[in-house]
Structure formats: C-alpha cells, structure tokens
Short mmCIF file of C-alpha atoms in Angstrom, two decimals:
data_model
loop_
_atom_site.label_atom_id
_atom_site.label_comp_id
_atom_site.label_asym_id
_atom_site.label_seq_id
_atom_site.Cartn_x
_atom_site.Cartn_y
_atom_site.Cartn_z
CA MET A 16 27.64 113.16 202.31
CA ALA A 17 27.51 114.34 198.84
CA THR A 18 29.84 116.91 197.28
CA VAL A 19 28.98 119.75 194.99
CA LYS A 20 30.80 119.65 191.64
CA ILE A 21 33.08 122.69 192.17
CA SER A 22 35.87 123.43 189.50
CA ASP A 23 39.48 124.11 190.11
CA LYS A 24 38.79 127.95 189.86
CA GLY A 25 35.84 127.61 192.23
CA ARG A 26 38.01 125.70 194.80
CA ALA A 27 40.89 128.07 194.35
CA LEU A 28 38.50 131.05 195.35
CA LEU A 29 37.32 128.90 198.43
CA SER A 30 41.03 128.51 199.55
CA ARG A 31 41.38 132.34 199.49
CA SER A 32 38.74 132.74 202.54
CA PHE A 33 38.98 136.44 202.65
CA ALA A 34 38.27 136.93 198.93
CA ALA A 35 35.46 134.46 198.86
CA SER A 36 34.02 136.14 201.71
CA ARG A 37 33.95 139.25 200.14
CA VAL A 38 32.39 137.85 197.05
CA VAL A 39 29.67 136.33 199.02
CA HIS A 40 28.86 139.59 200.56
CA ALA A 41 29.11 140.94 197.02
CA ILE A 42 26.54 138.84 195.61
CA ALA A 43 24.19 138.98 198.97
CA GLY A 44 24.40 142.72 198.72
CA ASP A 45 23.68 143.02 195.02
CA GLY A 46 22.43 139.90 193.68
CA GLU A 47 20.50 141.68 191.11
CA ALA A 48 23.80 142.66 189.28
CA LEU A 49 24.63 139.12 189.18
CA THR A 50 21.74 138.33 186.93
CA SER A 51 22.48 140.93 184.64
CA ARG A 52 24.52 140.18 181.45
CA ASP A 53 27.39 142.06 182.65
CA GLY A 54 27.70 140.22 185.84
CA LEU A 55 29.31 141.39 189.06
CA THR A 56 32.76 142.66 189.64
CA VAL A 57 34.23 142.68 192.85
CA THR A 58 37.36 144.76 194.09
CA ILE A 59 39.52 143.09 196.89
CA ASP A 60 42.58 144.86 198.04
CA GLY A 61 42.79 146.74 194.52
CA LYS A 62 42.41 143.27 192.68
CA THR A 63 38.87 142.78 190.66
CA ILE A 64 37.24 139.34 190.21
CA LYS A 65 34.37 138.91 187.85
CA VAL A 66 31.43 136.95 188.80
CA GLN A 67 28.58 135.96 186.46
CA SER A 68 25.70 133.47 186.63
CA ALA A 69 26.22 130.42 184.59
CA ALA A 70 22.39 130.76 183.51
CA VAL A 71 23.15 134.39 182.18
CA THR A 72 26.04 132.97 180.41
CA GLY A 73 24.33 130.32 178.65
CA LYS A 74 21.69 132.85 177.40
CA THR A 75 24.38 135.15 176.40
CA VAL A 76 25.81 132.26 174.37
CA GLN A 77 22.71 131.44 172.81
CA LEU A 78 21.84 134.77 171.78
CA LEU A 79 25.23 135.14 169.99
CA THR A 80 25.01 131.88 168.25
CA LYS A 81 21.44 132.64 166.54
CA MET B 4 15.02 71.23 206.15
CA ASN B 5 14.33 69.80 202.88
CA ILE B 6 12.08 72.72 202.06
CA ALA B 7 14.87 75.19 203.30
CA LEU B 8 17.43 73.63 200.81
CA GLY B 9 14.84 73.84 198.05
CA ALA B 10 14.39 77.48 199.13
CA VAL B 11 17.96 78.28 199.12
CA LEU B 12 18.37 76.78 195.92
CA ILE B 13 15.69 78.87 194.24
CA PHE B 14 17.09 82.09 196.10
CA ILE B 15 20.54 81.38 194.34
CA LEU B 16 18.95 81.11 190.82
CA LEU B 17 17.04 84.38 191.41
CA ILE B 18 20.05 86.20 192.16
CA PRO B 19 21.29 87.41 188.87
CA PRO B 20 18.54 90.01 188.14
CA LEU B 21 18.95 91.26 191.92
CA ALA B 22 22.78 91.66 191.47
CA PHE B 23 22.27 93.56 188.39
CA TYR B 24 19.74 95.84 189.87
CA ILE B 25 21.87 96.28 193.03
CA THR B 26 25.26 97.15 191.17
CA TYR B 27 23.35 99.39 188.75
CA ASN B 28 22.10 101.51 191.54
CA PHE B 29 24.98 101.17 194.07
CA GLY B 30 26.80 104.36 194.17
CA ARG B 31 27.01 107.79 196.03
CA GLU B 32 23.70 109.66 196.56
CA ALA B 33 21.84 106.93 195.01
CA LYS B 34 18.10 107.09 194.51
CA PRO B 35 15.94 105.01 197.01
CA GLY B 36 14.81 101.64 195.41
CA PRO B 37 11.27 101.16 194.68
CA LYS B 38 9.16 100.05 197.51
CA PHE B 39 8.18 96.56 196.45
CA SER B 40 7.25 94.06 198.96
CA LEU B 41 9.16 90.63 199.32
CA LEU B 42 6.58 88.62 197.33
CA GLU B 43 6.69 91.36 194.40
CA THR B 44 10.56 91.51 194.51
CA ILE B 45 10.82 87.38 194.38
CA LEU B 46 7.94 87.31 191.48
CA ALA B 47 9.81 90.02 189.33
CA SER B 48 13.21 88.42 189.99
CA ALA B 49 11.67 85.07 189.24
CA VAL B 50 10.55 86.30 185.63
CA LEU B 51 13.64 87.89 184.74
CA SER B 52 15.75 84.72 186.00
CA LEU B 53 13.75 82.69 183.77
CA PHE B 54 15.07 84.64 180.71
CA VAL B 55 18.53 84.79 182.17
CA HIS B 56 18.94 81.19 182.82
CA ALA B 57 17.19 80.40 179.54
CA ILE B 58 19.92 82.44 177.56
CA ALA B 59 22.61 80.96 179.76
CA LEU B 60 21.58 77.24 178.92
CA MET B 61 21.61 78.11 175.17
CA PHE B 62 25.43 78.43 175.59
CA ILE B 63 26.20 75.14 178.01
CA GLN B 64 26.97 72.11 175.83
CA LYS B 65 27.19 69.59 178.30
CA GLU B 66 24.46 67.54 179.94
CA ILE B 67 22.52 69.23 182.57
CA ARG B 68 20.98 67.04 185.34
CA PHE B 69 17.60 68.59 185.74
CA ASP B 70 16.34 65.55 187.46
CA VAL B 71 18.83 66.06 190.40
CA LEU B 72 18.12 69.88 190.37
CA ILE B 73 14.38 69.06 190.74
CA LYS B 74 14.73 66.64 193.24
CA LEU B 75 16.74 68.94 195.41
CA ALA B 76 14.58 72.14 194.62
CA GLY B 77 11.36 69.76 195.62
CA GLY B 78 13.13 68.40 198.83
CA GLU B 79 12.91 64.92 197.50
CA LEU B 80 16.24 63.42 199.34
CA LYS B 81 14.80 60.07 200.13
CA ASP B 82 16.10 58.28 196.90
CA ILE B 83 18.87 60.69 195.77
CA SER B 84 21.82 58.72 196.66
CA ALA B 85 20.13 55.95 194.36
CA THR B 86 19.97 58.42 191.46
CA VAL B 87 23.26 60.17 191.74
CA PRO B 88 26.47 58.25 193.39
CA ASN B 89 28.04 60.59 196.14
CA LYS B 90 31.15 61.31 193.90
CA GLU B 91 28.94 62.62 190.92
CA PHE B 92 26.91 64.59 193.27
CA LYS B 93 29.99 66.42 194.53
CA HIS B 94 30.78 67.20 190.87
CA LEU B 95 27.35 68.36 190.22
CA VAL B 96 27.43 70.77 193.30
CA LEU B 97 30.66 72.18 192.06
CA GLN B 98 29.46 72.75 188.60
CA PHE B 99 26.31 74.41 189.97
CA ALA B 100 28.32 76.67 191.84
CA LEU B 101 30.70 77.36 189.34
CA TYR B 102 27.86 78.28 186.88
CA ASN B 103 26.20 80.53 189.33
CA LEU B 104 29.46 82.36 190.35
CA ILE B 105 30.02 82.93 186.70
CA ILE B 106 26.31 84.22 185.95
CA VAL B 107 26.53 86.60 189.00
CA ILE B 108 29.89 88.02 188.40
CA LEU B 109 28.65 88.53 184.80
CA PHE B 110 25.65 90.54 186.11
CA ILE B 111 27.58 92.46 188.33
CA ALA B 112 29.88 93.58 185.65
CA LEU B 113 26.83 94.32 183.55
CA GLY B 114 25.23 96.44 186.04
CA ARG B 115 28.46 98.50 186.55
CA PHE B 116 28.75 98.79 182.85
CA ALA B 117 25.15 99.86 182.39
CA ARG B 118 25.67 102.43 185.07
CA TRP B 119 28.80 103.89 183.42
CA PHE B 120 27.12 103.94 179.99
CA SER B 121 24.07 105.57 181.51
CA MET B 122 26.21 108.38 183.11
CA HIS B 123 28.84 108.63 180.30
CA TYR B 124 26.17 109.10 177.45
CA GLY B 125 24.14 111.78 179.62
CA TRP B 126 20.96 109.15 180.19
CA ASP B 127 21.50 110.10 183.84
CA ASP B 128 20.14 113.51 183.52
CA GLY B 129 16.90 113.26 185.91
CA ARG B 130 14.54 113.30 183.11
CA SER B 131 13.93 109.84 182.76
CA GLU B 132 12.92 108.06 185.81
CA MET B 133 14.22 104.57 184.47
CA PHE B 134 17.88 106.08 183.98
CA ARG B 135 17.77 108.24 187.11
CA LEU B 136 20.67 107.16 189.19
CA HIS B 137 20.75 109.68 191.91
CA SER B 138 18.42 111.38 194.39
CA ARG B 139 16.56 114.33 192.98
CA TRP B 140 18.77 116.82 194.85
CA TYR B 141 21.94 115.76 193.03
CA TYR B 142 20.36 117.08 189.82
CA PHE B 143 19.24 120.33 191.55
CA PHE B 144 22.56 121.04 193.21
CA ASN B 145 24.62 119.91 189.99
CA GLY B 146 22.69 122.42 187.45
CA LEU B 147 21.12 119.43 185.61
CA GLU B 148 17.58 120.75 186.71
CA SER B 149 18.53 124.17 185.19
CA ASN B 150 20.23 122.78 182.01
CA ILE B 151 23.51 124.15 183.14
CA ASP B 152 26.64 122.23 181.93
CA HIS B 153 29.47 124.12 183.43
CA PHE B 154 29.89 126.46 186.60
CA ASP B 155 32.67 127.19 189.12
CA LEU B 156 30.66 127.52 192.34
CA LEU B 157 27.27 127.16 193.62
CA TYR B 158 25.84 130.21 195.86
CA ILE B 159 22.81 129.51 197.51
CA ASP B 160 20.18 131.54 199.34
CA ALA B 161 18.23 129.66 202.28
CA VAL B 162 15.11 131.34 203.62
CA MET B 163 14.92 129.93 207.12
CA ASP B 164 12.25 129.96 209.57
CA THR B 165 14.25 130.76 212.96
CA LYS B 166 12.99 131.84 216.63
CA ASP B 167 14.04 135.34 215.73
CA GLY B 168 11.95 135.51 212.60
CA THR B 169 12.58 134.75 208.96
CA MET B 170 16.21 134.90 207.88
CA ILE B 171 18.19 134.34 204.73
CA TYR B 172 21.56 132.21 205.14
CA SER B 173 23.74 132.70 201.88
CA GLY B 174 27.19 131.04 201.02
CA PHE B 175 28.82 128.66 198.64
CA LEU B 176 27.37 125.29 198.85
CA VAL B 177 30.01 122.72 199.33
CA GLU B 178 28.15 119.53 200.51
CA TYR B 179 24.83 118.17 201.52
CA ILE B 180 23.30 115.35 203.15
CA CYS B 181 20.58 113.30 201.89
CA GLU B 182 18.65 110.20 203.25
CA GLY B 183 17.07 108.77 200.27
CA GLU B 184 15.05 111.54 198.50
CA THR B 185 14.76 113.74 201.67
CA LEU B 186 17.37 116.44 202.20
CA ASP B 187 18.83 116.48 205.71
CA ARG B 188 20.94 119.57 205.68
CA ILE B 189 23.20 121.72 203.49
CA LEU B 190 27.10 122.61 204.49
CA ILE B 191 27.90 126.15 203.24
CA LYS B 192 31.09 128.09 203.28
CA ASP B 193 31.79 131.57 203.73
CA ALA B 194 28.25 132.01 205.45
CA VAL B 195 26.46 135.33 205.79
CA ARG B 196 22.89 136.04 207.01
CA ARG B 197 20.34 138.76 206.32
CA GLU B 198 17.11 139.57 207.90
CA PHE B 199 14.25 138.64 205.35
CA LYS B 200 12.23 141.89 206.05
CA THR B 201 13.64 145.39 206.86
CA PRO B 202 11.79 148.51 208.45
CA LYS B 203 10.98 151.20 205.91
CA ASP B 204 13.01 154.47 206.44
CA GLY B 205 12.03 156.22 209.50
CA THR B 206 9.08 153.70 210.22
CA THR B 207 8.48 150.56 212.18
CA VAL B 208 6.65 149.21 209.20
CA LEU B 209 8.46 146.13 207.61
CA GLN B 210 9.01 145.62 203.99
CA ASN B 211 10.05 142.63 202.00
CA LEU B 212 13.58 143.90 201.29
CA PRO B 213 16.61 141.93 202.55
CA GLY B 214 18.74 143.58 205.06
CA GLN B 215 22.62 143.84 204.86
CA PRO B 216 24.82 140.55 204.96
CA MET B 217 26.45 139.89 208.24
CA SER B 218 29.28 137.34 207.99
CA ILE B 219 28.87 134.01 210.18
CA PRO B 220 32.50 133.23 211.62
CA GLY B 221 33.43 129.63 211.06
CA HIS B 222 34.81 127.05 208.54
CA LEU B 223 31.73 125.23 207.53
CA PHE B 224 28.01 126.17 208.26
CA SER B 225 25.32 123.50 208.53
CA ILE B 226 21.87 124.32 207.79
CA PRO B 227 19.01 121.74 208.79
CA TYR B 228 16.91 121.63 205.66
CA LYS B 229 13.62 120.90 208.06
CA ASN B 230 13.54 124.76 209.11
CA CYS B 231 14.09 125.70 205.54
CA ILE B 232 11.35 127.44 203.77
CA ASN B 233 12.89 127.59 200.08
CA LEU B 234 16.38 127.45 198.51
CA ASN B 235 17.44 129.61 195.77
CA LEU B 236 20.82 128.60 193.87
CA SER B 237 22.76 130.68 191.69
CA PHE B 238 25.39 129.01 189.43
CA ILE B 239 28.45 131.07 189.43
CA VAL B 240 31.01 131.60 186.56
CA LEU B 241 34.17 132.99 187.43
CA GLU B 242 35.70 134.93 184.37
CA ASP B 243 39.25 135.32 185.90
CA GLU B 244 42.07 132.54 184.94
CA ILE B 245 42.92 130.36 188.01
CA GLY B 246 46.36 132.43 188.46
CA ASP B 247 44.39 135.52 189.05
CA ILE B 248 42.25 133.82 191.50
CA GLU B 249 45.08 132.42 193.57
CA GLN B 250 46.45 135.85 194.01
CA MET B 251 43.41 137.00 195.85
CA PRO B 252 43.92 137.67 199.40
CA VAL B 253 43.57 134.72 202.20
CA GLN B 254 43.29 137.19 205.01
CA GLY B 255 42.07 140.93 205.53
CA ALA B 256 40.31 143.22 207.49
CA ILE B 257 36.66 143.47 206.56
CA GLU B 258 35.98 146.62 208.54
CA GLU B 259 38.78 148.63 206.82
CA ILE B 260 37.18 147.83 203.26
CA PRO B 261 34.01 149.49 202.64
CA LEU B 262 31.85 147.42 200.55
CA ASP B 263 30.23 150.11 198.37
CA ALA B 264 27.85 148.91 195.79
CA ALA B 265 29.12 151.25 193.15
CA ASP B 266 32.56 149.64 193.42
CA LEU B 267 30.97 146.18 192.86
CA ILE B 268 29.06 146.79 189.65
CA GLY B 269 31.46 146.53 186.73
#
C-alpha cells in the first residue's frame, strides 16, 4: 500500500471531516472554478477556505516571474 | 557433490552486483525488475563480478591461493589434502568468507547510497528509465509527471463503468495499491459520486454533463482500477494557514447548508 504525499495542511483538512467533505462537494460541483487563477472559495459555517489548483498556481508564478 | 560445491562457490562470487541491484531497487512502490532469464542474469552478473573482484584484488596485498580456489570451483577434491593441509584450508575458508562478507556489505551500502543519492538529487523523477526507482503510478500520483513540486491534497475524479452506467467517483486520494506496474485499487476519503450523463431539461435525452455530487458515507472508499475508465487528478493547494484550517468544523449537517455555486466562487 502506497501513501500519497499529503502536507500538514492537507492532513489538517482531512481530519476535519465535515469541512473536507464540503470542499470535495464544492470542487465536484464547480471544478471549473478550481482551474481559474482565482481558485475556489468554500464557505463552511461562516468560515472560508480557499482552494487552488497547484498547476494553476505554478503557471501564475511563471507569469509573474517573466 | 563436487559440481555442486563449485556452483556454490561461483554463485558466492556473483553476489556483489546482485546485492547492489537488489538494495538499490528495494523500497516501497518499487518498480518491477527487468524480466531476465536465469541465464541472462547469471551472465550479466558474471561480467560485473569480474570487474568487482578485479578491483578488489588490487587492494589485497597478501598472497591469494588461486590454485585452491580453482580446484574447488572445478570440483577437483581428490588431491586437495596434499595441496593444502587441513589447518591452512580452514584459514583459507575463513579468509574467503571474510572477503565475501566485506564485498557484499560494501555493495549493499553502495546500493543504498546510490538510491539515496538518486532520490536526493532529483534523478528519480520518472524521466530516466535507468534512475527510475518507483512504479509509474508513483510519479503520476505525486505530481512528478505534471511537474508539480508542492501540493497539499490530491483530488481525484475516477470515471467508472458500473452496472448502473458510467459514474464519476471523486474525493481526496490518500492511498493506492500497486502490483508492480499495475494499479490494483485506489483509496479515497470524503468520496462523492455523480452520474456521468444527465438528462437535458424537460427531456429524456442524455447529455455529457455530470450530475450533482452525492456523498458516500464511510471512512475510506476503495475503487478497483479494473473497472475504471480514466482518472483525472487535481493537485490542490490550500491557501489558508494551518491554524485557520484547524478551526474548520469536524461535524455539521449537510442538509442545512445549501451549497450554492454563487457562494463558492470567490
């Protein structure tokens, strides 16, 4: 059995099962927003969490450094 | 018996390259070894062993009793007691064992060091088959195929062929099981499922538009890869600090919180 490299932040979100479930619903319901440069902001019980695609983040950094 | 003794001796001398190869490749999610026949393996090991022992001999200052070694390897044991007294033979066997022990330990250490070096200096990035240490899926699931250095979570969409038609299963990929280069199954958390096709408004005509996600209760969801049509990965970066994420709710009532797309997009 192989484990995917998940960061401490990712592990923290996975441990908050309700929040993690809501984030999955948000991405599944609106995956296109995730691929935009602005990412996806999920509101859970009044608190927000911003989710972004690593690929898009990388491209943004490249654009800024050019 | 004599032939067997010679074969054992030759096999002992062939061990160092094999020890290096095994220890270099030994680890979790290791790529499967090349499919060589026994003869090909022995021949390849013999060539490399020749160089290994030739280099080792350069560092040995004491006299080496090749005559005894050749007699033993050839199975000529009739006059061995006349050539080598019993006491000296014991000494030679111990020296031979010590030599092989040192060589094998050295090659095990060299194999582990080469593995560490390859991983530490980024040679194990899946591009070079020579330095590839893991199964292809390792590079796919850890962002190396996509040139992604850092991510917090891996979100996966798996299009599955089920009895009820094509479905999309999504969630955070946490573990996967490979058998060699073959992916056996993936394990996802916070799984949801969606229909792959949904009816057009007011009609029975199906269109390629995924349905609404429905939660699948449970801790970990296992998906067999054999029923999978394709996988789509999204490497997720969480922008908030870990302290903010830890304040997120563990429990809640999904039904009471409407998931309006307008609220989701910042």
